[in-house]
Amino acid sequence: MIKLENIHKIYELDHGKTLHALKGIDLQINKGEIFGVIGLSGAGKSTLIRIINMLELPTDGKVIIDGEDITSYREAKLRKVRQSIGMIFQQFNLLSSKTVFENVAFPLELDQTLSKDEIKNRVHELLKMVELDDKADVYPAQLSGGQKQRVGIARALATNPKILLCDEATSALDPKTTSSILKLLTTLRDKLNLTIVIITHQLEVIKECCDRVAVIDGGLISEMGNTIDLFANP
Ligand code: ADP
Ligand code: ADP
């Protein structure tokens, strides 16, 4: 489903300096899997997850999605690929001047393939899926953190992606809300046969929902395996 081959990322800094953020990442994530990437701040997690949908371009190496090497794609084709990859964020990234309904409708309106009625039906279907249909007409500021992330999830899934990337998606939430979001992600994985990639610095998140995990340290994977094998409680 997702294959990373020898991914390097070198950031160009000021005064001709460079920063080698990823130093040769090899990774294969299977269809239907919830895959976790854990590491300390600065380890390269964000860079890695942003390379999966080519928001960040790798300096070297290949990103292969469903057997297709997308690193060779130009912008028009990449836009298509990105539509098949949803993403959620730590700070939710909702548009504050738009209602919940409008936030979820936004990617569908950009897509320009659905009629107004089709968008309406699809948005309500998505909001039901995240149990927020009663909040369609409120603004993000009126929602709790957990509710905001549910809107984020509904928006990320609007265009029916097969892959969902979660960038520290529960880091701004309390433990109980974190659990409920992780349960929702697991339910959606089962229901929609999603492949989910979670990056986090929280071990509890990994233990609670990830099938497999990679530990990233200084831009390199130091360990990888089944969560139960790597992080079993004694
Ligand atoms: P993590 O998500 O694990 O905290 P990041 O991928 O954000 O790690 O960062 C990895 C390294 O790359 C850090 O040293 C960080 O300062 C650097 N870095 C991240 N983004 C940029 C950028 N846009 N420009 C320059 N350096 C960056
Ligand atoms: P009203 O005119 O009473 O607000 P609408 O027909 O506009 O009724 O809204 C009916 C449903 O459409 C509501 O459930 C609402 O959530 C949803 N809706 C809200 N904003 C939009 C929008 N920008 N486009 C389409 N439907 C919307």
mmCIF file of C-alpha atoms and ligand atoms in Angstrom:
data_model
loop_
_atom_site.group_PDB
_atom_site.id
_atom_site.type_symbol
_atom_site.label_atom_id
_atom_site.label_comp_id
_atom_site.label_asym_id
_atom_site.label_seq_id
_atom_site.Cartn_x
_atom_site.Cartn_y
_atom_site.Cartn_z
ATOM 1 C CA MET A 1 0.000 0.000 0.000
ATOM 2 C CA ILE A 2 2.638 2.523 1.140
ATOM 3 C CA LYS A 3 6.298 1.845 0.503
ATOM 4 C CA LEU A 4 9.174 4.162 1.313
ATOM 5 C CA GLU A 5 12.543 3.313 -0.192
ATOM 6 C CA ASN A 6 15.736 4.883 1.126
ATOM 7 C CA ILE A 7 14.078 8.234 1.889
ATOM 8 C CA HIS A 8 16.427 11.109 2.637
ATOM 9 C CA LYS A 9 15.423 14.658 3.460
ATOM 10 C CA ILE A 10 17.974 17.434 3.593
ATOM 11 C CA TYR A 11 16.633 20.879 4.490
ATOM 12 C CA GLU A 12 18.508 23.865 3.078
ATOM 13 C CA LEU A 13 19.007 26.405 5.871
ATOM 14 C CA ASP A 14 20.333 29.963 5.725
ATOM 15 C CA HIS A 15 23.998 30.690 4.983
ATOM 16 C CA GLY A 16 24.399 27.522 2.907
ATOM 17 C CA LYS A 17 23.887 25.268 5.919
ATOM 18 C CA THR A 18 21.917 22.036 5.609
ATOM 19 C CA LEU A 19 20.062 19.757 7.998
ATOM 20 C CA HIS A 20 19.858 16.031 7.281
ATOM 21 C CA ALA A 21 16.423 15.294 8.784
ATOM 22 C CA LEU A 22 15.844 11.803 7.318
ATOM 23 C CA LYS A 23 18.812 9.560 6.654
ATOM 24 C CA GLY A 24 17.541 6.601 4.663
ATOM 25 C CA ILE A 25 14.089 5.419 5.715
ATOM 26 C CA ASP A 26 12.812 2.061 4.420
ATOM 27 C CA LEU A 27 9.269 1.226 5.354
ATOM 28 C CA GLN A 28 6.345 -0.820 4.114
ATOM 29 C CA ILE A 29 2.831 -0.220 5.411
ATOM 30 C CA ASN A 30 0.194 -2.787 4.501
ATOM 31 C CA LYS A 31 -3.370 -2.220 3.381
ATOM 32 C CA GLY A 32 -5.791 -1.977 6.302
ATOM 33 C CA GLU A 33 -3.038 -1.559 8.837
ATOM 34 C CA ILE A 34 -2.823 1.068 11.576
ATOM 35 C CA PHE A 35 0.867 1.878 11.569
ATOM 36 C CA GLY A 36 2.476 4.036 14.237
ATOM 37 C CA VAL A 37 5.670 6.091 14.070
ATOM 38 C CA ILE A 38 6.978 7.173 17.461
ATOM 39 C CA GLY A 39 9.970 9.283 18.378
ATOM 40 C CA LEU A 40 11.152 12.306 20.312
ATOM 41 C CA SER A 41 10.675 15.863 19.146
ATOM 42 C CA GLY A 42 13.009 16.571 16.228
ATOM 43 C CA ALA A 43 13.374 12.897 15.285
ATOM 44 C CA GLY A 44 11.850 13.442 11.832
ATOM 45 C CA LYS A 45 8.259 12.212 12.290
ATOM 46 C CA SER A 46 6.540 15.227 10.752
ATOM 47 C CA THR A 47 8.909 15.290 7.822
ATOM 48 C CA LEU A 48 8.288 11.590 7.243
ATOM 49 C CA ILE A 49 4.495 11.790 7.280
ATOM 50 C CA ARG A 50 4.516 14.860 5.004
ATOM 51 C CA ILE A 51 6.687 12.990 2.528
ATOM 52 C CA ILE A 52 4.082 10.195 2.258
ATOM 53 C CA ASN A 53 1.683 12.603 0.513
ATOM 54 C CA MET A 54 4.510 14.648 -1.030
ATOM 55 C CA LEU A 55 3.622 17.824 0.865
ATOM 56 C CA GLU A 56 7.362 17.718 1.467
ATOM 57 C CA LEU A 57 9.546 16.456 -1.369
ATOM 58 C CA PRO A 58 12.210 13.897 -0.487
ATOM 59 C CA THR A 59 15.786 14.806 -1.392
ATOM 60 C CA ASP A 60 16.370 11.194 -2.365
ATOM 61 C CA GLY A 61 14.452 7.915 -2.365
ATOM 62 C CA LYS A 62 11.076 6.729 -3.573
ATOM 63 C CA VAL A 63 7.508 6.955 -2.300
ATOM 64 C CA ILE A 64 5.417 4.148 -3.761
ATOM 65 C CA ILE A 65 1.638 4.188 -3.259
ATOM 66 C CA ASP A 66 -0.325 1.169 -4.506
ATOM 67 C CA GLY A 67 2.622 0.137 -6.637
ATOM 68 C CA GLU A 68 3.034 3.561 -8.246
ATOM 69 C CA ASP A 69 6.181 5.601 -7.759
ATOM 70 C CA ILE A 70 4.666 9.021 -7.004
ATOM 71 C CA THR A 71 8.053 10.711 -6.555
ATOM 72 C CA SER A 72 8.232 11.033 -10.334
ATOM 73 C CA TYR A 73 4.781 12.672 -10.591
ATOM 74 C CA ARG A 74 4.270 16.302 -11.558
ATOM 75 C CA GLU A 75 1.836 18.650 -9.836
ATOM 76 C CA ALA A 76 -1.398 17.738 -11.688
ATOM 77 C CA LYS A 77 -0.982 14.022 -11.084
ATOM 78 C CA LEU A 78 0.157 14.616 -7.510
ATOM 79 C CA ARG A 79 -3.024 16.531 -6.768
ATOM 80 C CA LYS A 80 -4.970 13.384 -7.705
ATOM 81 C CA VAL A 81 -2.810 11.225 -5.450
ATOM 82 C CA ARG A 82 -3.235 13.657 -2.559
ATOM 83 C CA GLN A 83 -7.002 13.318 -2.899
ATOM 84 C CA SER A 84 -6.601 9.631 -2.126
ATOM 85 C CA ILE A 85 -4.698 10.505 1.063
ATOM 86 C CA GLY A 86 -6.517 12.274 3.907
ATOM 87 C CA MET A 87 -4.721 14.034 6.728
ATOM 88 C CA ILE A 88 -5.569 15.231 10.242
ATOM 89 C CA PHE A 89 -3.509 17.539 12.445
ATOM 90 C CA GLN A 90 -2.692 18.357 16.062
ATOM 91 C CA GLN A 91 -4.318 21.803 15.856
ATOM 92 C CA PHE A 92 -7.228 20.458 13.736
ATOM 93 C CA ASN A 93 -6.700 23.159 11.033
ATOM 94 C CA LEU A 94 -10.406 23.938 10.666
ATOM 95 C CA LEU A 95 -11.542 27.148 8.995
ATOM 96 C CA SER A 96 -12.907 29.272 11.822
ATOM 97 C CA SER A 97 -15.190 31.413 9.638
ATOM 98 C CA LYS A 98 -16.935 28.355 8.236
ATOM 99 C CA THR A 99 -19.499 26.127 9.961
ATOM 100 C CA VAL A 100 -18.875 22.448 10.635
ATOM 101 C CA PHE A 101 -20.927 21.646 7.529
ATOM 102 C CA GLU A 102 -18.939 24.051 5.376
ATOM 103 C CA ASN A 103 -15.599 22.785 6.683
ATOM 104 C CA VAL A 104 -16.472 19.224 5.690
ATOM 105 C CA ALA A 105 -17.981 20.357 2.377
ATOM 106 C CA PHE A 106 -14.847 22.336 1.474
ATOM 107 C CA PRO A 107 -12.772 19.536 -0.124
ATOM 108 C CA LEU A 108 -15.851 18.378 -2.036
ATOM 109 C CA GLU A 109 -16.455 21.861 -3.405
ATOM 110 C CA LEU A 110 -12.811 22.090 -4.500
ATOM 111 C CA ASP A 111 -13.202 18.763 -6.246
ATOM 112 C CA GLN A 112 -16.064 20.165 -8.364
ATOM 113 C CA THR A 113 -17.473 16.763 -9.353
ATOM 114 C CA LEU A 114 -20.528 16.691 -7.068
ATOM 115 C CA SER A 115 -23.767 18.667 -7.280
ATOM 116 C CA LYS A 116 -24.942 20.789 -4.354
ATOM 117 C CA ASP A 117 -27.410 18.094 -3.280
ATOM 118 C CA GLU A 118 -24.803 15.370 -3.539
ATOM 119 C CA ILE A 119 -22.443 17.431 -1.390
ATOM 120 C CA LYS A 120 -25.184 17.969 1.178
ATOM 121 C CA ASN A 121 -25.924 14.234 1.390
ATOM 122 C CA ARG A 122 -22.269 13.316 1.542
ATOM 123 C CA VAL A 123 -21.509 15.844 4.311
ATOM 124 C CA HIS A 124 -24.397 14.620 6.452
ATOM 125 C CA GLU A 125 -23.304 11.024 5.879
ATOM 126 C CA LEU A 126 -19.761 11.957 7.008
ATOM 127 C CA LEU A 127 -21.024 13.860 10.041
ATOM 128 C CA LYS A 128 -23.157 10.877 11.068
ATOM 129 C CA MET A 129 -20.097 8.678 10.757
ATOM 130 C CA VAL A 130 -18.253 10.824 13.329
ATOM 131 C CA GLU A 131 -21.430 11.326 15.409
ATOM 132 C CA LEU A 132 -21.636 15.071 14.889
ATOM 133 C CA ASP A 133 -24.646 15.478 12.624
ATOM 134 C CA ASP A 134 -26.359 17.658 15.249
ATOM 135 C CA LYS A 135 -23.464 20.175 15.050
ATOM 136 C CA ALA A 136 -23.619 20.852 11.305
ATOM 137 C CA ASP A 137 -24.474 24.520 11.703
ATOM 138 C CA VAL A 138 -22.152 25.553 14.530
ATOM 139 C CA TYR A 139 -18.693 27.123 14.200
ATOM 140 C CA PRO A 140 -15.477 25.375 15.308
ATOM 141 C CA ALA A 141 -15.049 27.795 18.230
ATOM 142 C CA GLN A 142 -18.211 26.319 19.773
ATOM 143 C CA LEU A 143 -16.804 22.776 19.769
ATOM 144 C CA SER A 144 -14.640 20.849 22.240
ATOM 145 C CA GLY A 145 -11.209 19.628 21.115
ATOM 146 C CA GLY A 146 -12.500 16.106 20.554
ATOM 147 C CA GLN A 147 -15.411 17.399 18.491
ATOM 148 C CA LYS A 148 -13.047 19.546 16.420
ATOM 149 C CA GLN A 149 -10.925 16.518 15.633
ATOM 150 C CA ARG A 150 -14.064 14.587 14.620
ATOM 151 C CA VAL A 151 -14.780 17.364 12.137
ATOM 152 C CA GLY A 152 -11.152 17.090 10.991
ATOM 153 C CA ILE A 153 -11.652 13.369 10.424
ATOM 154 C CA ALA A 154 -14.914 13.902 8.516
ATOM 155 C CA ARG A 155 -13.218 16.502 6.306
ATOM 156 C CA ALA A 156 -10.186 14.261 5.735
ATOM 157 C CA LEU A 157 -12.449 11.410 4.620
ATOM 158 C CA ALA A 158 -14.744 13.543 2.441
ATOM 159 C CA THR A 159 -13.161 12.584 -0.875
ATOM 160 C CA ASN A 160 -13.096 8.908 0.096
ATOM 161 C CA PRO A 161 -9.331 8.453 0.538
ATOM 162 C CA LYS A 162 -7.846 5.024 1.088
ATOM 163 C CA ILE A 163 -5.115 6.341 3.354
ATOM 164 C CA LEU A 164 -5.429 8.550 6.444
ATOM 165 C CA LEU A 165 -2.358 10.320 7.853
ATOM 166 C CA CYS A 166 -2.552 11.480 11.478
ATOM 167 C CA ASP A 167 0.033 14.114 12.462
ATOM 168 C CA GLU A 168 0.066 14.202 16.298
ATOM 169 C CA ALA A 169 -3.716 14.158 15.961
ATOM 170 C CA THR A 170 -4.424 13.501 19.642
ATOM 171 C CA SER A 171 -1.580 15.535 21.183
ATOM 172 C CA ALA A 172 -3.849 18.473 22.050
ATOM 173 C CA LEU A 173 -6.483 16.227 23.670
ATOM 174 C CA ASP A 174 -6.903 14.847 27.195
ATOM 175 C CA PRO A 175 -6.437 11.070 27.704
ATOM 176 C CA LYS A 176 -10.149 10.219 27.691
ATOM 177 C CA THR A 177 -10.820 12.185 24.501
ATOM 178 C CA THR A 178 -7.673 10.687 22.967
ATOM 179 C CA SER A 179 -9.078 7.207 23.612
ATOM 180 C CA SER A 180 -12.395 8.044 22.010
ATOM 181 C CA ILE A 181 -10.685 9.448 18.899
ATOM 182 C CA LEU A 182 -8.446 6.364 18.616
ATOM 183 C CA LYS A 183 -11.521 4.107 18.949
ATOM 184 C CA LEU A 184 -13.214 6.086 16.202
ATOM 185 C CA LEU A 185 -10.152 5.714 13.954
ATOM 186 C CA THR A 186 -10.134 1.957 14.549
ATOM 187 C CA THR A 187 -13.857 1.719 13.756
ATOM 188 C CA LEU A 188 -13.388 3.728 10.562
ATOM 189 C CA ARG A 189 -10.430 1.592 9.547
ATOM 190 C CA ASP A 190 -12.608 -1.526 9.859
ATOM 191 C CA LYS A 191 -15.607 0.015 8.157
ATOM 192 C CA LEU A 192 -13.832 1.732 5.256
ATOM 193 C CA ASN A 193 -10.797 -0.565 5.001
ATOM 194 C CA LEU A 194 -8.531 2.442 5.518
ATOM 195 C CA THR A 195 -4.792 2.303 5.915
ATOM 196 C CA ILE A 196 -3.875 4.639 8.774
ATOM 197 C CA VAL A 197 -0.480 6.129 9.637
ATOM 198 C CA ILE A 198 -0.175 7.731 13.060
ATOM 199 C CA ILE A 199 2.810 9.777 14.167
ATOM 200 C CA THR A 200 3.026 10.571 17.839
ATOM 201 C CA HIS A 201 5.374 11.098 20.752
ATOM 202 C CA GLN A 202 2.873 9.340 23.050
ATOM 203 C CA LEU A 203 3.483 5.655 23.714
ATOM 204 C CA GLU A 204 -0.088 5.219 24.960
ATOM 205 C CA VAL A 205 -1.407 6.121 21.510
ATOM 206 C CA ILE A 206 0.761 3.452 19.904
ATOM 207 C CA LYS A 207 -0.228 0.811 22.470
ATOM 208 C CA GLU A 208 -3.890 1.610 22.183
ATOM 209 C CA CYS A 209 -4.418 1.247 18.465
ATOM 210 C CA CYS A 210 -1.367 0.507 16.305
ATOM 211 C CA ASP A 211 -0.839 -2.918 14.763
ATOM 212 C CA ARG A 212 2.806 -2.203 13.990
ATOM 213 C CA VAL A 213 5.192 0.538 14.974
ATOM 214 C CA ALA A 214 8.469 2.083 13.872
ATOM 215 C CA VAL A 215 10.672 3.959 16.323
ATOM 216 C CA ILE A 216 12.421 6.895 14.677
ATOM 217 C CA ASP A 217 15.525 8.449 16.154
ATOM 218 C CA GLY A 218 17.760 11.074 14.536
ATOM 219 C CA GLY A 219 16.206 10.534 11.105
ATOM 220 C CA LEU A 220 16.628 6.767 11.163
ATOM 221 C CA ILE A 221 14.364 3.873 12.118
ATOM 222 C CA SER A 222 15.924 2.249 15.151
ATOM 223 C CA GLU A 223 13.290 -0.436 15.694
ATOM 224 C CA MET A 224 10.240 -1.762 13.890
ATOM 225 C CA GLY A 225 7.774 -4.564 14.569
ATOM 226 C CA ASN A 226 4.424 -5.597 16.003
ATOM 227 C CA THR A 227 3.335 -3.277 18.783
ATOM 228 C CA ILE A 228 2.754 -6.225 21.121
ATOM 229 C CA ASP A 229 6.281 -7.516 20.551
ATOM 230 C CA LEU A 230 7.994 -4.143 20.958
ATOM 231 C CA PHE A 231 5.952 -2.617 23.747
ATOM 232 C CA ALA A 232 4.298 -5.461 25.636
ATOM 233 C CA ASN A 233 3.587 -4.622 29.235
ATOM 234 C CA PRO A 234 5.554 -6.922 31.530
HETATM 235 P P1 ADP B 1 9.439 15.663 14.613
HETATM 236 O O1 ADP B 1 8.142 15.708 13.886
HETATM 237 O O2 ADP B 1 9.848 14.283 15.004
HETATM 238 O O3 ADP B 1 9.506 16.623 15.751
HETATM 239 P P2 ADP B 1 10.507 17.079 12.300
HETATM 240 O O4 ADP B 1 10.323 16.242 11.091
HETATM 241 O O5 ADP B 1 9.562 18.196 12.539
HETATM 242 O O6 ADP B 1 10.593 16.120 13.581
HETATM 243 O O7 ADP B 1 11.969 17.696 12.292
HETATM 244 C C1 ADP B 1 13.141 16.928 12.028
HETATM 245 C C2 ADP B 1 14.341 17.885 11.918
HETATM 246 O O8 ADP B 1 14.169 18.676 10.739
HETATM 247 C C3 ADP B 1 14.426 18.862 13.075
HETATM 248 O O9 ADP B 1 15.795 19.076 13.340
HETATM 249 C C4 ADP B 1 13.776 20.114 12.535
HETATM 250 O O10 ADP B 1 14.290 21.264 13.143
HETATM 251 C C5 ADP B 1 14.126 20.058 11.059
HETATM 252 N N1 ADP B 1 13.101 20.689 10.201
HETATM 253 C C6 ADP B 1 11.795 20.333 10.106
HETATM 254 N N2 ADP B 1 11.149 21.080 9.204
HETATM 255 C C7 ADP B 1 12.067 21.946 8.700
HETATM 256 C C8 ADP B 1 12.033 22.985 7.713
HETATM 257 N N3 ADP B 1 10.906 23.274 7.048
HETATM 258 N N4 ADP B 1 13.188 23.647 7.453
HETATM 259 C C9 ADP B 1 14.321 23.355 8.107
HETATM 260 N N5 ADP B 1 14.434 22.378 9.040
HETATM 261 C C10 ADP B 1 13.333 21.687 9.338
HETATM 262 P P1 ADP B 2 -31.918 26.777 6.261
HETATM 263 O O1 ADP B 2 -32.200 27.646 5.074
HETATM 264 O O2 ADP B 2 -33.063 26.610 7.205
HETATM 265 O O3 ADP B 2 -30.613 27.086 6.971
HETATM 266 P P2 ADP B 2 -30.699 24.836 4.592
HETATM 267 O O4 ADP B 2 -31.473 24.120 3.511
HETATM 268 O O5 ADP B 2 -29.746 25.906 4.238
HETATM 269 O O6 ADP B 2 -31.737 25.306 5.685
HETATM 270 O O7 ADP B 2 -29.893 23.772 5.439
HETATM 271 C C1 ADP B 2 -30.351 22.478 5.570
HETATM 272 C C2 ADP B 2 -29.169 21.596 5.872
HETATM 273 O O8 ADP B 2 -28.071 21.937 4.998
HETATM 274 C C3 ADP B 2 -28.714 21.776 7.277
HETATM 275 O O9 ADP B 2 -28.687 20.525 7.916
HETATM 276 C C4 ADP B 2 -27.345 22.342 7.144
HETATM 277 O O10 ADP B 2 -26.479 21.633 8.011
HETATM 278 C C5 ADP B 2 -26.894 22.075 5.740
HETATM 279 N N1 ADP B 2 -26.031 23.198 5.238
HETATM 280 C C6 ADP B 2 -25.421 24.133 5.994
HETATM 281 N N2 ADP B 2 -24.619 24.924 5.277
HETATM 282 C C7 ADP B 2 -24.721 24.511 3.992
HETATM 283 C C8 ADP B 2 -24.115 24.937 2.758
HETATM 284 N N3 ADP B 2 -23.212 25.942 2.692
HETATM 285 N N4 ADP B 2 -24.460 24.287 1.627
HETATM 286 C C9 ADP B 2 -25.350 23.276 1.672
HETATM 287 N N5 ADP B 2 -25.926 22.823 2.811
HETATM 288 C C10 ADP B 2 -25.619 23.423 3.971
#
